[in-house]
PDB file of C-alpha atoms in Angstrom:
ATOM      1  CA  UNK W 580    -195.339 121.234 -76.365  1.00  0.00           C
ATOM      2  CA  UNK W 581    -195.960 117.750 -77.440  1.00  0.00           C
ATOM      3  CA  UNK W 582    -195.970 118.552 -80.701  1.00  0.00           C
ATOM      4  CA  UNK W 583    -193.294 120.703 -80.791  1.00  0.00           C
ATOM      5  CA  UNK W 584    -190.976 118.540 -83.093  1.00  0.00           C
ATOM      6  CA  UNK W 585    -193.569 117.957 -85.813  1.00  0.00           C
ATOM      7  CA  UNK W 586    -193.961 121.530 -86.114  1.00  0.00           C
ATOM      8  CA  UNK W 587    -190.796 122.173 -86.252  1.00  0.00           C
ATOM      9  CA  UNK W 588    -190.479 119.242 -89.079  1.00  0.00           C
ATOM     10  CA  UNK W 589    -192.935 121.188 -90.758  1.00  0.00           C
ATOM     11  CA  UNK W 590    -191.582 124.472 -90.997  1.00  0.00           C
ATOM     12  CA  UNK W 591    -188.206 122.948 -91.522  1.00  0.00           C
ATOM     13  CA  UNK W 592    -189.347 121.546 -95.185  1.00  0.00           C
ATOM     14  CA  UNK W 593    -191.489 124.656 -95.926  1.00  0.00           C
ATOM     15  CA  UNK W 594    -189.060 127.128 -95.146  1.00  0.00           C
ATOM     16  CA  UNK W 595    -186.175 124.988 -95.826  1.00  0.00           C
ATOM     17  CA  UNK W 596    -184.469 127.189 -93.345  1.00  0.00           C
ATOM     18  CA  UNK W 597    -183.470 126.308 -89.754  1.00  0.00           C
ATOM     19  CA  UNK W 598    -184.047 129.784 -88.209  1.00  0.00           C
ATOM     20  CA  UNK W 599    -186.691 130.889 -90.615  1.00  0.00           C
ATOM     21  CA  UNK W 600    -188.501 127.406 -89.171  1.00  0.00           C
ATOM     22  CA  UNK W 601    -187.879 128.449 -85.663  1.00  0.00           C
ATOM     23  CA  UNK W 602    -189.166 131.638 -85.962  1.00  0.00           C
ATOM     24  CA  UNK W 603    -192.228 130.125 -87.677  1.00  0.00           C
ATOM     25  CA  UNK W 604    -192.763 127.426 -84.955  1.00  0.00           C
ATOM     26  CA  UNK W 605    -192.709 130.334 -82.164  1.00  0.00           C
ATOM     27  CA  UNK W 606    -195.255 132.393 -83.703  1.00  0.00           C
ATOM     28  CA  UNK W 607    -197.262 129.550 -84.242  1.00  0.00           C
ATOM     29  CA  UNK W 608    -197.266 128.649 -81.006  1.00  0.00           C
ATOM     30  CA  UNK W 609    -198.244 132.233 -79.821  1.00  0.00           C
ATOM     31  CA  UNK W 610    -201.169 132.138 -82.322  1.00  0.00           C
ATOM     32  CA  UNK W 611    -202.412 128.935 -80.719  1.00  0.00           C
ATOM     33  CA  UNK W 612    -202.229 130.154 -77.128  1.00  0.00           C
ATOM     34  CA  UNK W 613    -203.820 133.259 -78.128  1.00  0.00           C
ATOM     35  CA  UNK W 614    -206.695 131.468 -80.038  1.00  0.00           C
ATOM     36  CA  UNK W 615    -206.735 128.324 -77.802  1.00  0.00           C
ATOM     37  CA  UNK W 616    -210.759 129.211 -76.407  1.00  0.00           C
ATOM     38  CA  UNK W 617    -211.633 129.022 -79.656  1.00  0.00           C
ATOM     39  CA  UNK W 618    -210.205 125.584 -80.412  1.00  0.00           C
ATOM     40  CA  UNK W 619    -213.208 123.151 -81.401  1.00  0.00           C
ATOM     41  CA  UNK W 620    -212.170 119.873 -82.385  1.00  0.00           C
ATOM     42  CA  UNK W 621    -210.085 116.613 -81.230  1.00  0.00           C
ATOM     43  CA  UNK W 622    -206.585 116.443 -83.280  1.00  0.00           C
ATOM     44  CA  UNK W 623    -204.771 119.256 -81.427  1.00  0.00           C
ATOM     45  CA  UNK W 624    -202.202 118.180 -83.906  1.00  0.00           C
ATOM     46  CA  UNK W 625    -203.626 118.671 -86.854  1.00  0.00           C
ATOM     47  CA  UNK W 626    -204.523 122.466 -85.727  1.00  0.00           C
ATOM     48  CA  UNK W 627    -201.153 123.342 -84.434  1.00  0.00           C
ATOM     49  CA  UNK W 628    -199.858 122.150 -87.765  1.00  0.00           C
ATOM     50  CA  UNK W 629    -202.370 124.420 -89.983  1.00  0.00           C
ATOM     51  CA  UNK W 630    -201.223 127.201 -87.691  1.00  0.00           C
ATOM     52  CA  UNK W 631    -197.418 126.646 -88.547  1.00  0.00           C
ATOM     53  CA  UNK W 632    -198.624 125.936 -92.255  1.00  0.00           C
ATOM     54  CA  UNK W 633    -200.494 128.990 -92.328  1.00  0.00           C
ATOM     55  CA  UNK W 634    -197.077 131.309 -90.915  1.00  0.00           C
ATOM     56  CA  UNK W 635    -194.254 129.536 -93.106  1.00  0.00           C
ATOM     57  CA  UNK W 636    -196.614 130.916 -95.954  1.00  0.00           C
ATOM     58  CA  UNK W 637    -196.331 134.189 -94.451  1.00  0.00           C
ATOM     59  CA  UNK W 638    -192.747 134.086 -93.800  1.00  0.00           C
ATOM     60  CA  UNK W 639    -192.170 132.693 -97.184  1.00  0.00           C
ATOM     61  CA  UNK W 640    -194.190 135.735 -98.889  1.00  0.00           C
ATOM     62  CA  UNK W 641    -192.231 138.156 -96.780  1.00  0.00           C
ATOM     63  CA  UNK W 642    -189.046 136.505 -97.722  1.00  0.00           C
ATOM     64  CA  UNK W 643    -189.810 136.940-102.127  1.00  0.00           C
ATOM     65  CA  UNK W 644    -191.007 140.577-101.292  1.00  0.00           C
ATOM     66  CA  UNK W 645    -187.316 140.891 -99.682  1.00  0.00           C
ATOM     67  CA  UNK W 646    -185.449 139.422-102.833  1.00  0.00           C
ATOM     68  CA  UNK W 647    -187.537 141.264-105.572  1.00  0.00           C
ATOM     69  CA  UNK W 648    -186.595 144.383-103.073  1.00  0.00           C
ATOM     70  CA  UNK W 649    -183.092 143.063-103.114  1.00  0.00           C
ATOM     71  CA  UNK W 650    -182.056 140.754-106.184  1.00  0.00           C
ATOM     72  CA  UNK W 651    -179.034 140.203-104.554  1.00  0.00           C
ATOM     73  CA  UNK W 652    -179.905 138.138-101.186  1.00  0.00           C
ATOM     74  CA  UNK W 653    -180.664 135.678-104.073  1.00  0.00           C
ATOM     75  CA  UNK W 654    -176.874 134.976-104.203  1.00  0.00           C
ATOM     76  CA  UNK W 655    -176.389 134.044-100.495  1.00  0.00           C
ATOM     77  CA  UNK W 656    -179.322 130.950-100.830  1.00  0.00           C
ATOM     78  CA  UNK W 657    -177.955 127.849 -99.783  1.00  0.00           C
ATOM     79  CA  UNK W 658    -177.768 124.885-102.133  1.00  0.00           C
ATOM     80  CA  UNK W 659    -178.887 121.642-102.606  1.00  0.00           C
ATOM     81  CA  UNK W 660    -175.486 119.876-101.916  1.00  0.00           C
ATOM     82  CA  UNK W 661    -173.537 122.537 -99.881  1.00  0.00           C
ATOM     83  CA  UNK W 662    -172.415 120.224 -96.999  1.00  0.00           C
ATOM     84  CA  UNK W 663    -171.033 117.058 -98.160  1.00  0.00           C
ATOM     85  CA  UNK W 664    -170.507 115.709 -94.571  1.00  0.00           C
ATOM     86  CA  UNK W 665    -173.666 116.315 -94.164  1.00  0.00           C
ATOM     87  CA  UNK W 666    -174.754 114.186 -97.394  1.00  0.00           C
ATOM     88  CA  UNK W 667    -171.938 111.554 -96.292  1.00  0.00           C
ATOM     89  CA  UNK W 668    -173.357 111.934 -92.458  1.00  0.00           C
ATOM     90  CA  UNK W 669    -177.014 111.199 -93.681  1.00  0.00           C
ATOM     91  CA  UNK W 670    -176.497 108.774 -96.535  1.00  0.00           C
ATOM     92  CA  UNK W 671    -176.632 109.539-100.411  1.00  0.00           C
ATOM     93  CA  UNK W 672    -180.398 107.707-100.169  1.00  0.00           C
ATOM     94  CA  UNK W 673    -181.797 109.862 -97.648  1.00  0.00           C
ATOM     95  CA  UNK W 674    -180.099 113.417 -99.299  1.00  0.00           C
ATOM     96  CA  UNK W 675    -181.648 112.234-103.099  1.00  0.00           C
ATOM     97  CA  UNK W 676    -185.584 111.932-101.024  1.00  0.00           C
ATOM     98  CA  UNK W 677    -184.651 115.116 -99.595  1.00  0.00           C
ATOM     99  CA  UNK W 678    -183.668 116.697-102.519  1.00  0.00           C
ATOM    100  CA  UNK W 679    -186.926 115.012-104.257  1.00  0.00           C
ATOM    101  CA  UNK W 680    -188.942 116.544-101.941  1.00  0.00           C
ATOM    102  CA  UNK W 681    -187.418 120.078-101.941  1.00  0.00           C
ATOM    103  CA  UNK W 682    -187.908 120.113-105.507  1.00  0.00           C
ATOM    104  CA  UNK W 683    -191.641 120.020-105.506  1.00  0.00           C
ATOM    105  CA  UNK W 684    -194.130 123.255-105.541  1.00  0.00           C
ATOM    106  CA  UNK W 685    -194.833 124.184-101.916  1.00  0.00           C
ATOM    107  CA  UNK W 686    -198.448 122.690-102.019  1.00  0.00           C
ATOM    108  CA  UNK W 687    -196.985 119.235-103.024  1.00  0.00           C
ATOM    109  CA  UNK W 688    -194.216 119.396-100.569  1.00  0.00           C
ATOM    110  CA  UNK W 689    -196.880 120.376 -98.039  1.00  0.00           C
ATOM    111  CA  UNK W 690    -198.877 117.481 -98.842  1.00  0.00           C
ATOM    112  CA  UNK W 691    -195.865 114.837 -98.784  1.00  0.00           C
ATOM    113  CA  UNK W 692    -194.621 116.132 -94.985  1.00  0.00           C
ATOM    114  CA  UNK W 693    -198.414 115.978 -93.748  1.00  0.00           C
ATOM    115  CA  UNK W 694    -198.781 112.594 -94.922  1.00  0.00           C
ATOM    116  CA  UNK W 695    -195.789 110.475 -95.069  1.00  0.00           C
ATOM    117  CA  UNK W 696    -193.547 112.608 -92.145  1.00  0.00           C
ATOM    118  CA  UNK W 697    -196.251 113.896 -89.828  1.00  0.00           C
ATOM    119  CA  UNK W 698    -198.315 110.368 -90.560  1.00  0.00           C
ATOM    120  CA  UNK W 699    -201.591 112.975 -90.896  1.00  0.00           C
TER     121      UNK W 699
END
């Protein structure tokens, strides 16, 4: 559990969805207790973290087969600047990074959270 939060972080920009991230995280974690004998290495970190990558892909493919099944769950997406007290709450600096970093192709954004957020 240690590493619970940066997980979460993790899923949290790849999904971009609070639940979606949860239920990511939790079936990370079940992979990794599953396939903790085989664990061979010294970062636990890192590994977790290739585990959640590895499932917010999967939950992201499921999700696009769902909307080309089902054009219109497109409609009910959140956007970038729904919540203004939100934006007000976090500051208009720290809403235009997020924004910057939404905007990039998942293997970019993947690389950006790794680096700069998860410090790996």
């Amino acid at each position: 559990l240690p590493h619970l939060a940066a997980a979460f972080t993790l899923a949290r920009y790849l999904l971009r969805e609070a639940a979606d991230a949860e239920d990511a995280v939790q079936e990370a974690y079940l992979q990794a207790l599953r396939h903790f004998a085989g664990f061979r290495g010294e970062n636990a970190r890192a590994w977790l973290l290739t585990i959640v990558r590895r499932v917010a892909g999967l939950v992201e493919r499921t999700r696009r087969q769902a909307w080309a099944a089902d054009p219109e769950l497109l409609d009910d997406l959140p956007g970038a600047g729904d919540d203004p007290e939100t934006a007000f709450l976090r500051g208009e600096r720290q809403e235009q990074l997020a924004r910057a970093v939404d905007a990039l192709p998942v293997p970019f954004r993947e690389v950006i959270v790794l680096r700069e957020i998860q410090e790996l």
